Each structure stands twice: as structure tokens, then as C-alpha cells.
Amino acid sequence: MKKKKGIFSLALTNLLILVGLLLSVNLLSSLIMDGIYLYKQINPPVSQILYPESLPDQEYAQTIFQELRLLTKRYIPYVEWGRLPFSGRTITVDDTGERVQPLLPVNPTKHVHFFGGSTMWGTGVDDKNTIPSLFNQLHPDYRVYNHAQSGFISRQELAGLINQANQSQPMDIVVFYDGCNDPLTLCRADVSINGHREQSKFIAKLERDWETPDALFGSTQTLVQKIIKKGKRPNSQCQDNPAYAEKVAMTLVNNWKLAKQIANFRGAEFLAILQPVASLGKPRIQYITEEFDGSDWATVYPLVLDIKTREQLDWIHDFTEIFNVKDFVYIDSCHVNMIGNQMVAEAIDRILQP
């Protein structure tokens, strides 16, 4: 009997030691991640290469990207995420999680709603040089809204439009600006056709059944995954599966069609724009030293344009060659500077001219 008690006591002691070690490692992992987060908040790093060709004011560009790193995401129903309020020197986010428009007319003659990802949101430029802001400068009497968010795909924008329409928000013009994120996100092997880039994180949070494993391993697992996955992009389904690439293109166009119906139902004109990316067309990008894989764009874009031509969808506008100019506009593979945004804003304005 004493022998059994001794074995049990030894096993229990070893178990408690193991649990203590796991808890200690998990706590240390939490402290490491929190420490990194705190350090980045105090000294926001700029991982972006700031090319002087497209960002000649290097000091101002540094400020923009430092403030960008200080922004924090929050959950917003149906669209999945937005940003917490922020007021900096170059970037302002309001209490709805959207980027602030500098011009706010008292009695607007029209209400214009822009949707898109980070290119429409304005990564790399200040508040007054986003596409919506520059369009607003062409029409100071319009009330312009920038509903774009970094990483958004057309399905999230569709949800965002519904959020506006079902609350009877006034709208006269609706613009969807897509192409960079849909192929990059929906071609990923770890994302479903109606998913988004944070899908795996949402699944992990919602499908967690037990608290003990998370207490013992959660932070350690997260830290290890961040180290392993850093800089790695999930495999693409679109390169070896033409049918899936076609599905991605069809999904993008169908989301645009649904958005058009909603906008028209609310009495608004609708434009869908296939946005430019650095690997398509003939822009001046010889100064960009970062490597980027444009194969998903090269695969999906022609399929989108085939659908546009086949179905005679004249409300879809192809901007893929808009930056075939002498100016240096690209900051990276998708984002452009104020010159590029001005060109896009003016092109949209020309389309809308009666």
C-alpha cells in the first residue's frame, strides 16, 4: 500500500512539475509577444522599403508608415474588421473605424461611397492624398466616404455596402476598386472561396472547446507559428487548377454584380474597377527591389476581363494599364503614391462625367 502511495505521489509530483514548466513556458511566450507589441507601439518599425523614386519626401513617408504600424484592428460585424480610432500627423481614423475625409460639406449635392482594400484606404499616403480624398477635391460639394480597409476583398466590401444600404444611408455613386486582394487571398489553399485572409484565426478562436490546452500551450503555439510562418505565403490553388482560378474570377465579378444591384436599388450609380498591379501593364518599376509573386494576378485578371467581354459588362472598367506612364508611382506591388492616386481619381471622374 505504501509502495502504491509512493508511486502515486511521485507521479503526481512529476505531473505538477510538468504542468508548472508548461505554464512557465506559456507565460514566457506571452511576455515575449506582449513585449514585442509594446516595443513596436513605442518604436514603430517600418518594414516597408521606402523607395525615393516614388516617395521623394523620405522623412514624411517614414512618418506615414510609422503611424500605419500604430493602427489597431477591431472586430466589425459582417465586414469582419476595421480599425480603432486614431489621430496622427498623417493618418486619422474615426470612431466608425474608417479613414477620415478632410472635406465635409454642410449641404452635399451628392454622396459617393468608395470600397476597396488598402490601396483605396490609402497605404503610403496621408489623409488628403487617398483616392477618395483626391476625388473629393475635384468635387468639394460631394460628401465622400472611404469604406476601404486593408486586406478587404470584394465579398467584405459587399457586406459593407449592405451595412450602408440597410440603414438607408444616402448614396448617389458607389465605387468598388478590386483586383489586388481577391486573387492573393482566395487563391490561397487555406482560404475558402467566400473566406478572407484572417479566416484561420477566426476558426481557431470560435472552435476552441477546452480552456486547459490554451492555458498550457496557447501562447507558446502562437509564438512558434509566428516564427515558422514569418515571410511564408500559403500555396496557391490557382496555378495548377484552372477551374479554381475561374471560380475566383467568377466570384469577384458576381460580388460586383450583387453590389451593383444593391446600389441601383438605392438609386445609386455603380462602378467596378479592376485595379492596376505592378506586375501587369508596363509601369516603371525598375527601382523596386522587393520580390513579389504576380502569378495569381496574371492568372485571374484575364479571366475577369473575359467575363466582362463575354457578358458585355460595360460598368466594369479595366485600369490595369493606367500607370503606363513616365512617372514613378508604385510604392510596392499594389500601393501607389499620391501621383498614382491622383491619376485614378481623375480617371474615375472622367467615367462619371455625363
PDB file of C-alpha atoms in Angstrom, residues 98-304:
ATOM      1  CA  GLU A  98     -12.896  54.317 -41.247  1.00  0.00           C
ATOM      2  CA  ARG A  99     -10.336  56.758 -42.570  1.00  0.00           C
ATOM      3  CA  VAL A 100     -11.403  60.366 -42.202  1.00  0.00           C
ATOM      4  CA  GLN A 101     -12.216  62.547 -45.200  1.00  0.00           C
ATOM      5  CA  PRO A 102     -10.758  66.072 -44.861  1.00  0.00           C
ATOM      6  CA  LEU A 103     -13.675  67.683 -46.753  1.00  0.00           C
ATOM      7  CA  LEU A 104     -17.074  67.608 -45.055  1.00  0.00           C
ATOM      8  CA  PRO A 105     -19.584  69.826 -46.906  1.00  0.00           C
ATOM      9  CA  VAL A 106     -22.552  71.022 -44.860  1.00  0.00           C
ATOM     10  CA  ASN A 107     -25.100  70.510 -47.638  1.00  0.00           C
ATOM     11  CA  PRO A 108     -23.607  67.920 -50.020  1.00  0.00           C
ATOM     12  CA  THR A 109     -25.037  67.698 -53.515  1.00  0.00           C
ATOM     13  CA  LYS A 110     -24.085  64.006 -53.816  1.00  0.00           C
ATOM     14  CA  HIS A 111     -22.973  61.132 -51.591  1.00  0.00           C
ATOM     15  CA  VAL A 112     -20.161  58.976 -53.000  1.00  0.00           C
ATOM     16  CA  HIS A 113     -19.122  55.688 -51.361  1.00  0.00           C
ATOM     17  CA  PHE A 114     -15.731  54.116 -52.112  1.00  0.00           C
ATOM     18  CA  PHE A 115     -14.961  50.476 -51.270  1.00  0.00           C
ATOM     19  CA  GLY A 116     -11.716  48.548 -51.607  1.00  0.00           C
ATOM     20  CA  GLY A 117      -8.642  47.271 -49.824  1.00  0.00           C
ATOM     21  CA  SER A 118      -5.527  49.056 -48.648  1.00  0.00           C
ATOM     22  CA  THR A 119      -4.920  50.759 -51.999  1.00  0.00           C
ATOM     23  CA  MET A 120      -8.267  52.526 -51.734  1.00  0.00           C
ATOM     24  CA  TRP A 121      -7.780  53.048 -47.988  1.00  0.00           C
ATOM     25  CA  GLY A 122      -4.539  54.852 -48.813  1.00  0.00           C
ATOM     26  CA  THR A 123      -1.497  52.917 -47.641  1.00  0.00           C
ATOM     27  CA  GLY A 124       1.569  55.091 -48.238  1.00  0.00           C
ATOM     28  CA  VAL A 125      -0.188  58.464 -48.387  1.00  0.00           C
ATOM     29  CA  ASP A 126      -1.685  60.899 -45.896  1.00  0.00           C
ATOM     30  CA  ASP A 127      -5.388  61.600 -45.403  1.00  0.00           C
ATOM     31  CA  LYS A 128      -5.657  64.229 -48.122  1.00  0.00           C
ATOM     32  CA  ASN A 129      -3.999  62.089 -50.827  1.00  0.00           C
ATOM     33  CA  THR A 130      -6.104  58.934 -50.795  1.00  0.00           C
ATOM     34  CA  ILE A 131      -8.160  58.183 -53.911  1.00  0.00           C
ATOM     35  CA  PRO A 132     -11.455  59.204 -52.225  1.00  0.00           C
ATOM     36  CA  SER A 133      -9.916  62.427 -50.867  1.00  0.00           C
ATOM     37  CA  LEU A 134      -8.439  63.399 -54.229  1.00  0.00           C
ATOM     38  CA  PHE A 135     -11.767  62.671 -55.930  1.00  0.00           C
ATOM     39  CA  ASN A 136     -13.427  64.816 -53.262  1.00  0.00           C
ATOM     40  CA  GLN A 137     -11.065  67.686 -54.122  1.00  0.00           C
ATOM     41  CA  LEU A 138     -12.452  67.558 -57.666  1.00  0.00           C
ATOM     42  CA  HIS A 139     -15.958  67.890 -56.200  1.00  0.00           C
ATOM     43  CA  PRO A 140     -15.829  69.784 -52.883  1.00  0.00           C
ATOM     44  CA  ASP A 141     -19.635  69.819 -52.785  1.00  0.00           C
ATOM     45  CA  TYR A 142     -19.794  65.988 -52.578  1.00  0.00           C
ATOM     46  CA  ARG A 143     -19.818  64.011 -49.340  1.00  0.00           C
ATOM     47  CA  VAL A 144     -17.287  61.237 -49.905  1.00  0.00           C
ATOM     48  CA  TYR A 145     -16.912  58.108 -47.752  1.00  0.00           C
ATOM     49  CA  ASN A 146     -13.868  55.844 -47.630  1.00  0.00           C
ATOM     50  CA  HIS A 147     -15.164  52.419 -46.531  1.00  0.00           C
ATOM     51  CA  ALA A 148     -11.973  50.620 -47.597  1.00  0.00           C
ATOM     52  CA  GLN A 149      -9.888  48.564 -45.169  1.00  0.00           C
ATOM     53  CA  SER A 150      -6.511  46.878 -45.507  1.00  0.00           C
ATOM     54  CA  GLY A 151      -6.889  43.308 -46.717  1.00  0.00           C
ATOM     55  CA  PHE A 152     -10.531  43.603 -47.752  1.00  0.00           C
ATOM     56  CA  ILE A 153     -11.748  41.506 -50.648  1.00  0.00           C
ATOM     57  CA  SER A 154     -14.869  42.163 -52.717  1.00  0.00           C
ATOM     58  CA  ARG A 155     -17.041  39.914 -50.529  1.00  0.00           C
ATOM     59  CA  GLN A 156     -16.296  42.044 -47.465  1.00  0.00           C
ATOM     60  CA  GLU A 157     -16.971  45.202 -49.444  1.00  0.00           C
ATOM     61  CA  LEU A 158     -20.321  43.739 -50.486  1.00  0.00           C
ATOM     62  CA  ALA A 159     -21.131  43.213 -46.801  1.00  0.00           C
ATOM     63  CA  GLY A 160     -20.038  46.772 -46.101  1.00  0.00           C
ATOM     64  CA  LEU A 161     -22.333  48.101 -48.820  1.00  0.00           C
ATOM     65  CA  ILE A 162     -25.240  46.139 -47.344  1.00  0.00           C
ATOM     66  CA  ASN A 163     -24.455  47.663 -43.938  1.00  0.00           C
ATOM     67  CA  GLN A 164     -24.869  51.096 -45.520  1.00  0.00           C
ATOM     68  CA  ALA A 165     -27.898  50.257 -47.654  1.00  0.00           C
ATOM     69  CA  ASN A 166     -29.963  48.557 -44.945  1.00  0.00           C
ATOM     70  CA  GLN A 167     -29.610  51.679 -42.796  1.00  0.00           C
ATOM     71  CA  SER A 168     -30.837  53.841 -45.687  1.00  0.00           C
ATOM     72  CA  GLN A 169     -27.607  55.821 -45.856  1.00  0.00           C
ATOM     73  CA  PRO A 170     -27.809  58.320 -48.733  1.00  0.00           C
ATOM     74  CA  MET A 171     -25.882  57.211 -51.806  1.00  0.00           C
ATOM     75  CA  ASP A 172     -25.613  58.546 -55.338  1.00  0.00           C
ATOM     76  CA  ILE A 173     -22.417  56.850 -56.533  1.00  0.00           C
ATOM     77  CA  VAL A 174     -20.783  53.597 -55.383  1.00  0.00           C
ATOM     78  CA  VAL A 175     -17.268  52.606 -56.480  1.00  0.00           C
ATOM     79  CA  PHE A 176     -15.651  49.181 -55.931  1.00  0.00           C
ATOM     80  CA  TYR A 177     -11.880  49.077 -56.546  1.00  0.00           C
ATOM     81  CA  ASP A 178     -10.593  45.492 -56.568  1.00  0.00           C
ATOM     82  CA  GLY A 179      -8.095  43.054 -58.014  1.00  0.00           C
ATOM     83  CA  CYS A 180      -5.051  43.007 -55.782  1.00  0.00           C
ATOM     84  CA  ASN A 181      -6.543  41.218 -52.774  1.00  0.00           C
ATOM     85  CA  ASP A 182      -9.109  38.826 -54.255  1.00  0.00           C
ATOM     86  CA  PRO A 183      -6.615  36.603 -56.127  1.00  0.00           C
ATOM     87  CA  LEU A 184      -3.964  36.886 -53.393  1.00  0.00           C
ATOM     88  CA  THR A 185      -6.474  35.801 -50.747  1.00  0.00           C
ATOM     89  CA  LEU A 186      -8.934  33.472 -52.466  1.00  0.00           C
ATOM     90  CA  CYS A 187      -6.271  31.513 -54.350  1.00  0.00           C
ATOM     91  CA  ARG A 188      -4.664  30.536 -51.033  1.00  0.00           C
ATOM     92  CA  ALA A 189      -5.031  26.871 -50.128  1.00  0.00           C
ATOM     93  CA  ASP A 190      -6.021  27.755 -46.551  1.00  0.00           C
ATOM     94  CA  VAL A 191      -8.879  30.110 -47.523  1.00  0.00           C
ATOM     95  CA  SER A 192     -12.334  29.103 -48.785  1.00  0.00           C
ATOM     96  CA  ILE A 193     -13.920  30.752 -51.805  1.00  0.00           C
ATOM     97  CA  ASN A 194     -16.041  33.006 -49.565  1.00  0.00           C
ATOM     98  CA  GLY A 195     -13.344  33.394 -46.936  1.00  0.00           C
ATOM     99  CA  HIS A 196     -10.935  36.179 -46.048  1.00  0.00           C
ATOM    100  CA  ARG A 197      -7.298  36.459 -45.049  1.00  0.00           C
ATOM    101  CA  GLU A 198      -7.988  36.133 -41.292  1.00  0.00           C
ATOM    102  CA  GLN A 199     -10.192  33.065 -41.734  1.00  0.00           C
ATOM    103  CA  SER A 200      -7.882  30.641 -39.922  1.00  0.00           C
ATOM    104  CA  LYS A 201      -7.633  32.984 -36.908  1.00  0.00           C
ATOM    105  CA  PHE A 202     -11.416  33.241 -36.636  1.00  0.00           C
ATOM    106  CA  ILE A 203     -11.765  29.459 -36.873  1.00  0.00           C
ATOM    107  CA  ALA A 204      -9.176  28.908 -34.154  1.00  0.00           C
ATOM    108  CA  LYS A 205     -10.994  31.306 -31.813  1.00  0.00           C
ATOM    109  CA  LEU A 206     -14.503  30.000 -32.482  1.00  0.00           C
ATOM    110  CA  GLU A 207     -13.741  26.273 -32.493  1.00  0.00           C
ATOM    111  CA  ARG A 208     -11.757  26.193 -29.251  1.00  0.00           C
ATOM    112  CA  ASP A 209     -13.563  23.795 -26.885  1.00  0.00           C
ATOM    113  CA  TRP A 210     -11.179  23.391 -23.970  1.00  0.00           C
ATOM    114  CA  GLU A 211      -9.574  26.108 -21.864  1.00  0.00           C
ATOM    115  CA  THR A 212      -6.797  23.983 -20.320  1.00  0.00           C
ATOM    116  CA  PRO A 213      -4.797  23.333 -23.536  1.00  0.00           C
ATOM    117  CA  ASP A 214      -4.869  27.039 -24.315  1.00  0.00           C
ATOM    118  CA  ALA A 215      -3.633  27.880 -20.821  1.00  0.00           C
ATOM    119  CA  LEU A 216      -0.799  25.350 -21.168  1.00  0.00           C
ATOM    120  CA  PHE A 217       0.174  25.735 -24.827  1.00  0.00           C
ATOM    121  CA  GLY A 218      -1.787  28.651 -26.383  1.00  0.00           C
ATOM    122  CA  SER A 219       0.793  31.430 -26.323  1.00  0.00           C
ATOM    123  CA  THR A 220       3.672  29.036 -26.992  1.00  0.00           C
ATOM    124  CA  GLN A 221       1.870  27.636 -30.030  1.00  0.00           C
ATOM    125  CA  THR A 222       1.082  31.128 -31.324  1.00  0.00           C
ATOM    126  CA  LEU A 223       4.694  32.268 -30.921  1.00  0.00           C
ATOM    127  CA  VAL A 224       6.057  29.173 -32.685  1.00  0.00           C
ATOM    128  CA  GLN A 225       3.559  29.577 -35.546  1.00  0.00           C
ATOM    129  CA  LYS A 226       4.550  33.220 -35.994  1.00  0.00           C
ATOM    130  CA  ILE A 227       8.217  32.242 -36.207  1.00  0.00           C
ATOM    131  CA  ILE A 228       7.591  29.371 -38.636  1.00  0.00           C
ATOM    132  CA  LYS A 229       5.165  31.258 -40.893  1.00  0.00           C
ATOM    133  CA  LYS A 230       7.057  34.561 -40.969  1.00  0.00           C
ATOM    134  CA  GLY A 231       7.552  35.611 -44.577  1.00  0.00           C
ATOM    135  CA  LYS A 232       5.882  32.472 -45.939  1.00  0.00           C
ATOM    136  CA  ARG A 233       2.803  32.646 -48.148  1.00  0.00           C
ATOM    137  CA  PRO A 234       0.407  29.671 -48.322  1.00  0.00           C
ATOM    138  CA  ASN A 235       0.381  27.687 -51.559  1.00  0.00           C
ATOM    139  CA  SER A 236      -1.836  28.925 -54.384  1.00  0.00           C
ATOM    140  CA  GLN A 237      -4.682  26.822 -55.764  1.00  0.00           C
ATOM    141  CA  CYS A 238      -4.975  28.906 -58.927  1.00  0.00           C
ATOM    142  CA  GLN A 239      -1.714  27.915 -60.620  1.00  0.00           C
ATOM    143  CA  ASP A 240      -2.370  24.202 -61.015  1.00  0.00           C
ATOM    144  CA  ASN A 241      -6.159  24.286 -61.062  1.00  0.00           C
ATOM    145  CA  PRO A 242      -7.620  26.409 -63.894  1.00  0.00           C
ATOM    146  CA  ALA A 243     -11.160  25.620 -62.752  1.00  0.00           C
ATOM    147  CA  TYR A 244     -10.469  27.122 -59.348  1.00  0.00           C
ATOM    148  CA  ALA A 245      -8.908  30.227 -60.883  1.00  0.00           C
ATOM    149  CA  GLU A 246     -12.073  30.586 -62.949  1.00  0.00           C
ATOM    150  CA  LYS A 247     -14.122  30.292 -59.752  1.00  0.00           C
ATOM    151  CA  VAL A 248     -12.101  33.087 -58.117  1.00  0.00           C
ATOM    152  CA  ALA A 249     -12.671  35.349 -61.135  1.00  0.00           C
ATOM    153  CA  MET A 250     -16.376  34.467 -61.259  1.00  0.00           C
ATOM    154  CA  THR A 251     -16.756  35.144 -57.527  1.00  0.00           C
ATOM    155  CA  LEU A 252     -15.205  38.598 -57.880  1.00  0.00           C
ATOM    156  CA  VAL A 253     -17.498  39.505 -60.787  1.00  0.00           C
ATOM    157  CA  ASN A 254     -20.562  38.061 -59.028  1.00  0.00           C
ATOM    158  CA  ASN A 255     -19.804  40.155 -55.954  1.00  0.00           C
ATOM    159  CA  TRP A 256     -19.639  43.196 -58.203  1.00  0.00           C
ATOM    160  CA  LYS A 257     -22.960  42.247 -59.825  1.00  0.00           C
ATOM    161  CA  LEU A 258     -24.657  41.948 -56.446  1.00  0.00           C
ATOM    162  CA  ALA A 259     -23.151  45.249 -55.325  1.00  0.00           C
ATOM    163  CA  LYS A 260     -24.464  46.894 -58.483  1.00  0.00           C
ATOM    164  CA  GLN A 261     -27.966  45.600 -57.825  1.00  0.00           C
ATOM    165  CA  ILE A 262     -27.897  46.923 -54.259  1.00  0.00           C
ATOM    166  CA  ALA A 263     -26.523  50.303 -55.343  1.00  0.00           C
ATOM    167  CA  ASN A 264     -29.100  50.592 -58.131  1.00  0.00           C
ATOM    168  CA  PHE A 265     -31.874  49.595 -55.708  1.00  0.00           C
ATOM    169  CA  ARG A 266     -30.812  52.537 -53.543  1.00  0.00           C
ATOM    170  CA  GLY A 267     -30.810  54.787 -56.618  1.00  0.00           C
ATOM    171  CA  ALA A 268     -27.022  54.985 -56.977  1.00  0.00           C
ATOM    172  CA  GLU A 269     -24.743  54.650 -59.994  1.00  0.00           C
ATOM    173  CA  PHE A 270     -22.242  51.790 -59.669  1.00  0.00           C
ATOM    174  CA  LEU A 271     -18.682  51.419 -60.970  1.00  0.00           C
ATOM    175  CA  ALA A 272     -16.451  48.367 -60.599  1.00  0.00           C
ATOM    176  CA  ILE A 273     -12.765  48.914 -61.302  1.00  0.00           C
ATOM    177  CA  LEU A 274     -10.179  46.212 -61.925  1.00  0.00           C
ATOM    178  CA  GLN A 275      -7.255  47.901 -60.249  1.00  0.00           C
ATOM    179  CA  PRO A 276      -3.686  48.100 -61.566  1.00  0.00           C
ATOM    180  CA  VAL A 277      -0.899  45.982 -60.082  1.00  0.00           C
ATOM    181  CA  ALA A 278       2.824  46.366 -60.672  1.00  0.00           C
ATOM    182  CA  SER A 279       3.298  43.051 -62.489  1.00  0.00           C
ATOM    183  CA  LEU A 280       0.720  43.819 -65.201  1.00  0.00           C
ATOM    184  CA  GLY A 281       0.862  46.568 -67.796  1.00  0.00           C
ATOM    185  CA  LYS A 282       4.115  48.450 -68.373  1.00  0.00           C
ATOM    186  CA  PRO A 283       4.690  50.722 -65.372  1.00  0.00           C
ATOM    187  CA  ARG A 284       8.151  51.994 -64.446  1.00  0.00           C
ATOM    188  CA  ILE A 285       9.104  49.685 -61.576  1.00  0.00           C
ATOM    189  CA  GLN A 286      12.793  49.010 -62.218  1.00  0.00           C
ATOM    190  CA  TYR A 287      13.663  50.609 -58.862  1.00  0.00           C
ATOM    191  CA  ILE A 288      11.578  48.108 -56.855  1.00  0.00           C
ATOM    192  CA  THR A 289      13.984  45.558 -55.396  1.00  0.00           C
ATOM    193  CA  GLU A 290      11.448  43.551 -53.368  1.00  0.00           C
ATOM    194  CA  GLU A 291      10.478  40.240 -54.900  1.00  0.00           C
ATOM    195  CA  PHE A 292       6.762  39.635 -55.333  1.00  0.00           C
ATOM    196  CA  ASP A 293       4.813  36.835 -56.954  1.00  0.00           C
ATOM    197  CA  GLY A 294       2.349  38.178 -59.502  1.00  0.00           C
ATOM    198  CA  SER A 295       1.321  34.777 -60.852  1.00  0.00           C
ATOM    199  CA  ASP A 296      -2.160  34.823 -59.281  1.00  0.00           C
ATOM    200  CA  TRP A 297      -2.895  38.216 -60.818  1.00  0.00           C
ATOM    201  CA  ALA A 298      -1.571  37.036 -64.183  1.00  0.00           C
ATOM    202  CA  THR A 299      -3.906  34.040 -63.968  1.00  0.00           C
ATOM    203  CA  VAL A 300      -7.096  35.622 -62.616  1.00  0.00           C
ATOM    204  CA  TYR A 301      -7.106  39.067 -64.276  1.00  0.00           C
ATOM    205  CA  PRO A 302      -7.531  37.759 -67.859  1.00  0.00           C
ATOM    206  CA  LEU A 303     -10.412  35.568 -66.664  1.00  0.00           C
ATOM    207  CA  VAL A 304     -12.150  38.590 -65.131  1.00  0.00           C
TER     208      VAL A 304
END
